[in-house]
């Protein structure tokens, strides 16, 4: 076939396909236009998954009547004046492609009245051709009505999922924008039913309440870090480790208030929870990173979902540090859950909402109570703990200035050992215990595999091994943490634990975790008072005293305030 330039209507359908993939992408583009127009209220209405109809109405600045038709032309935008501005885009739109792309694959009506104008203006287009363009009365702002989406592209329409699935994607887009624009009132109506209404009060926690319900909203932790030197900021909400989800879809990131998907940022967030979050669980987040516009290249993806960052490594560590600091600062000691839940939950910070006290032995549900204003602020834990005794040969009962603490002896010791092993390994000073007589050990094929992968780390942590022919080794020294235990058996146990720990930990930490898990005091071991005191002191000195390396709590707190409430003294 000879080379030919495509007719304009084919070219525009192709171009439209890049921007408009499905109803949710239409909603995203229209929402972004409303936000760029400075709207304080945006209503999204969809019918039949958005295929039948999508209408987005805002109260923003609107479009002057003389410019409305121009907005339907490709590359027509009011947001970029010259090429140099492409290096520092401050608006969500800038490509001038959304309206023409959506118009090319639907029947589209736009009515708008710009601020200060007496009259409004309406344009109707069918499959990319304007069929009506007249003055029209309407409120200030803009309303875009899109119907019969992809009616002229049956192939594209076939690729859409069920109405319910497309609706849920639209819901997702509206919810994410609502999270990061708390000052804007968002409304989403699905087939005439109102499903999201945010107050637009400017308070992020009120949006969280609408989207996630009261418990999550109260528990979420605020992150607010500003660096005046660089102009960088990290702002938003993250869930405490106890509030988590089975997949990553609840992690929302914005850069300069633009919703983006970034594996780097997801990874940075997960890293910040490392050792605090239970295995294979993921946080909820709604975070906006503020970066100088010139450090972000937004022009790398037609739907603007991905951005290139000039200093990606630094963005990674800034996000990770901000989140980690918020987690450590807020991480309270878990308090007992109400009667219907059996495991401990992390209590929200006192000012943020209700906290719980055990009623496990009682059947009457108890109303949640506000923490008292004089409760110790989170982050001050653990206070100096005094041993009261041992319970079930598993828990240390301790008294602190703010009540009673139950400490899991194995989890606590594991945390102490893990942190110490890591610190020593970082400084290359792990103490090793030479054996008077070397011990011969025989390794199974899977243990040999671990040895092949972890040989260097084994040495770093104090194991000295010498090949002794055919799967056999001579063990000459062991980590000091293992002193007093059968050295050969310890080595084999540690090698067996490595693959298991590998599921939870980063490669460089698996050995420390395995050694810590193996050598930590077991449940069921009687402890002398001095041993318990020493353990609590060591626990208090670690940077993350509240969880073991697998994310389980090391202690549960029974506050004096709640005890007094329970006994009717308050
Ligand atoms: P872009 O957003 O990239 O500029 P669009 O095709 O989405 O391109 O929109 C074209 C132009 O139409 C915008 O630059 C803006 O001036 C105007 N516009 C679109 N939607 C609205 C709206 N809701 N309120 C005010 N102006 C709008
Ligand atoms: Mg736009």
mmCIF file of N, CA and C and ligand atoms in Angstrom, residues 29-30 33-34 36-37 58 60-63 67 71 73 76-79 92-100 110 112 141-144 304, ligand 1:
data_model
loop_
_atom_site.group_PDB
_atom_site.id
_atom_site.type_symbol
_atom_site.label_atom_id
_atom_site.label_comp_id
_atom_site.label_asym_id
_atom_site.label_seq_id
_atom_site.Cartn_x
_atom_site.Cartn_y
_atom_site.Cartn_z
ATOM 1 N N UNK A 29 -10.190 13.600 33.296
ATOM 2 C CA UNK A 29 -9.856 14.803 32.533
ATOM 3 C C UNK A 29 -10.802 15.952 32.869
ATOM 4 N N UNK A 30 -12.101 15.629 32.985
ATOM 5 C CA UNK A 30 -13.068 16.702 33.258
ATOM 6 C C UNK A 30 -12.885 17.248 34.677
ATOM 7 N N UNK A 33 -9.999 19.563 34.680
ATOM 8 C CA UNK A 33 -10.355 20.874 34.120
ATOM 9 C C UNK A 33 -11.085 21.724 35.151
ATOM 10 N N UNK A 34 -11.996 21.094 35.908
ATOM 11 C CA UNK A 34 -12.744 21.845 36.920
ATOM 12 C C UNK A 34 -11.806 22.363 38.003
ATOM 13 N N UNK A 36 -8.556 22.923 37.681
ATOM 14 C CA UNK A 36 -7.741 23.987 37.094
ATOM 15 C C UNK A 36 -8.516 25.300 37.022
ATOM 16 N N UNK A 37 -9.839 25.185 36.871
ATOM 17 C CA UNK A 37 -10.667 26.392 36.757
ATOM 18 C C UNK A 37 -10.974 26.978 38.141
ATOM 19 N N UNK A 58 -19.160 22.185 37.390
ATOM 20 C CA UNK A 58 -18.367 22.872 38.428
ATOM 21 C C UNK A 58 -18.786 24.331 38.547
ATOM 22 N N UNK A 60 -16.407 26.771 38.746
ATOM 23 C CA UNK A 60 -15.129 27.464 38.549
ATOM 24 C C UNK A 60 -15.254 28.677 37.649
ATOM 25 N N UNK A 61 -14.125 29.101 37.097
ATOM 26 C CA UNK A 61 -14.066 30.357 36.335
ATOM 27 C C UNK A 61 -14.806 30.344 35.011
ATOM 28 N N UNK A 62 -15.113 29.137 34.474
ATOM 29 C CA UNK A 62 -15.847 29.079 33.211
ATOM 30 C C UNK A 62 -15.003 29.512 32.013
ATOM 31 N N UNK A 63 -15.648 29.465 30.827
ATOM 32 C CA UNK A 63 -14.936 29.839 29.594
ATOM 33 C C UNK A 63 -15.694 31.008 28.946
ATOM 34 N N UNK A 67 -14.525 32.013 23.407
ATOM 35 C CA UNK A 67 -13.454 31.007 23.322
ATOM 36 C C UNK A 67 -13.975 29.576 23.361
ATOM 37 N N UNK A 71 -12.014 25.810 22.410
ATOM 38 C CA UNK A 71 -11.626 24.761 23.372
ATOM 39 C C UNK A 71 -11.800 23.369 22.796
ATOM 40 N N UNK A 73 -10.835 22.520 19.837
ATOM 41 C CA UNK A 73 -9.782 22.216 18.861
ATOM 42 C C UNK A 73 -8.578 21.598 19.545
ATOM 43 N N UNK A 76 -5.595 23.288 21.812
ATOM 44 C CA UNK A 76 -6.059 24.612 22.249
ATOM 45 C C UNK A 76 -6.126 24.593 23.767
ATOM 46 N N UNK A 77 -5.346 25.441 24.404
ATOM 47 C CA UNK A 77 -5.310 25.467 25.869
ATOM 48 C C UNK A 77 -5.104 26.886 26.359
ATOM 49 N N UNK A 78 -5.639 27.182 27.532
ATOM 50 C CA UNK A 78 -5.403 28.497 28.130
ATOM 51 C C UNK A 78 -4.294 28.388 29.176
ATOM 52 N N UNK A 79 -3.656 27.195 29.249
ATOM 53 C CA UNK A 79 -2.783 26.952 30.399
ATOM 54 C C UNK A 79 -1.290 27.073 30.115
ATOM 55 N N UNK A 92 -3.043 21.158 36.050
ATOM 56 C CA UNK A 92 -3.191 19.726 35.787
ATOM 57 C C UNK A 92 -3.220 19.465 34.284
ATOM 58 N N UNK A 93 -3.903 20.346 33.546
ATOM 59 C CA UNK A 93 -3.934 20.237 32.083
ATOM 60 C C UNK A 93 -2.850 21.106 31.489
ATOM 61 N N UNK A 94 -2.496 20.836 30.254
ATOM 62 C CA UNK A 94 -1.552 21.689 29.531
ATOM 63 C C UNK A 94 -1.443 21.243 28.069
ATOM 64 N N UNK A 95 -2.048 20.063 27.748
ATOM 65 C CA UNK A 95 -1.861 19.527 26.401
ATOM 66 C C UNK A 95 -2.953 19.968 25.433
ATOM 67 N N UNK A 96 -4.037 20.523 25.969
ATOM 68 C CA UNK A 96 -5.126 20.953 25.096
ATOM 69 C C UNK A 96 -5.727 19.808 24.305
ATOM 70 N N UNK A 97 -5.781 18.636 24.911
ATOM 71 C CA UNK A 97 -6.239 17.459 24.160
ATOM 72 C C UNK A 97 -7.519 16.839 24.683
ATOM 73 N N UNK A 98 -7.844 17.107 25.953
ATOM 74 C CA UNK A 98 -8.933 16.339 26.561
ATOM 75 C C UNK A 98 -10.280 16.602 25.876
ATOM 76 N N UNK A 99 -10.658 17.862 25.797
ATOM 77 C CA UNK A 99 -11.992 18.153 25.235
ATOM 78 C C UNK A 99 -12.128 17.621 23.808
ATOM 79 N N UNK A 100 -11.161 17.947 22.895
ATOM 80 C CA UNK A 100 -11.313 17.395 21.534
ATOM 81 C C UNK A 100 -11.298 15.876 21.515
ATOM 82 N N UNK A 110 -21.336 21.244 26.069
ATOM 83 C CA UNK A 110 -20.656 22.052 27.078
ATOM 84 C C UNK A 110 -21.442 23.335 27.261
ATOM 85 N N UNK A 112 -21.392 26.882 29.629
ATOM 86 C CA UNK A 112 -20.486 27.570 30.554
ATOM 87 C C UNK A 112 -20.790 29.051 30.616
ATOM 88 N N UNK A 141 -19.577 28.886 35.804
ATOM 89 C CA UNK A 141 -18.843 27.627 35.860
ATOM 90 C C UNK A 141 -18.972 26.905 34.543
ATOM 91 N N UNK A 142 -18.844 25.596 34.592
ATOM 92 C CA UNK A 142 -18.943 24.821 33.356
ATOM 93 C C UNK A 142 -19.613 23.494 33.654
ATOM 94 N N UNK A 143 -20.352 23.023 32.658
ATOM 95 C CA UNK A 143 -20.961 21.712 32.795
ATOM 96 C C UNK A 143 -20.746 20.970 31.484
ATOM 97 N N UNK A 144 -20.127 19.817 31.574
ATOM 98 C CA UNK A 144 -19.837 19.036 30.364
ATOM 99 C C UNK A 144 -20.643 17.754 30.441
ATOM 100 N N UNK A 304 -1.093 11.608 31.428
ATOM 101 C CA UNK A 304 -0.414 12.330 32.502
ATOM 102 C C UNK A 304 -0.406 11.550 33.812
HETATM 103 P P1 LIG B 1 -6.116 21.495 28.828
HETATM 104 O O1 LIG B 1 -6.793 21.205 30.104
HETATM 105 O O2 LIG B 1 -4.928 20.646 28.622
HETATM 106 O O3 LIG B 1 -5.844 22.931 28.613
HETATM 107 P P2 LIG B 1 -8.594 20.644 27.622
HETATM 108 O O4 LIG B 1 -8.897 20.122 26.270
HETATM 109 O O5 LIG B 1 -8.888 19.761 28.774
HETATM 110 O O6 LIG B 1 -7.076 21.045 27.620
HETATM 111 O O7 LIG B 1 -9.368 22.000 27.824
HETATM 112 C C1 LIG B 1 -9.155 23.042 26.881
HETATM 113 C C2 LIG B 1 -9.391 24.393 27.503
HETATM 114 O O8 LIG B 1 -10.773 24.539 27.814
HETATM 115 C C3 LIG B 1 -8.670 24.593 28.828
HETATM 116 O O9 LIG B 1 -7.361 25.064 28.653
HETATM 117 C C4 LIG B 1 -9.572 25.620 29.511
HETATM 118 O O10 LIG B 1 -9.234 26.905 29.142
HETATM 119 C C5 LIG B 1 -10.943 25.303 28.986
HETATM 120 N N1 LIG B 1 -11.745 24.499 29.916
HETATM 121 C C6 LIG B 1 -12.003 23.186 29.824
HETATM 122 N N2 LIG B 1 -12.784 22.780 30.839
HETATM 123 C C7 LIG B 1 -13.026 23.873 31.594
HETATM 124 C C8 LIG B 1 -13.776 24.106 32.815
HETATM 125 N N3 LIG B 1 -14.414 23.125 33.450
HETATM 126 N N4 LIG B 1 -13.794 25.362 33.303
HETATM 127 C C9 LIG B 1 -13.135 26.359 32.673
HETATM 128 N N5 LIG B 1 -12.420 26.189 31.548
HETATM 129 C C10 LIG B 1 -12.363 24.966 31.004
#
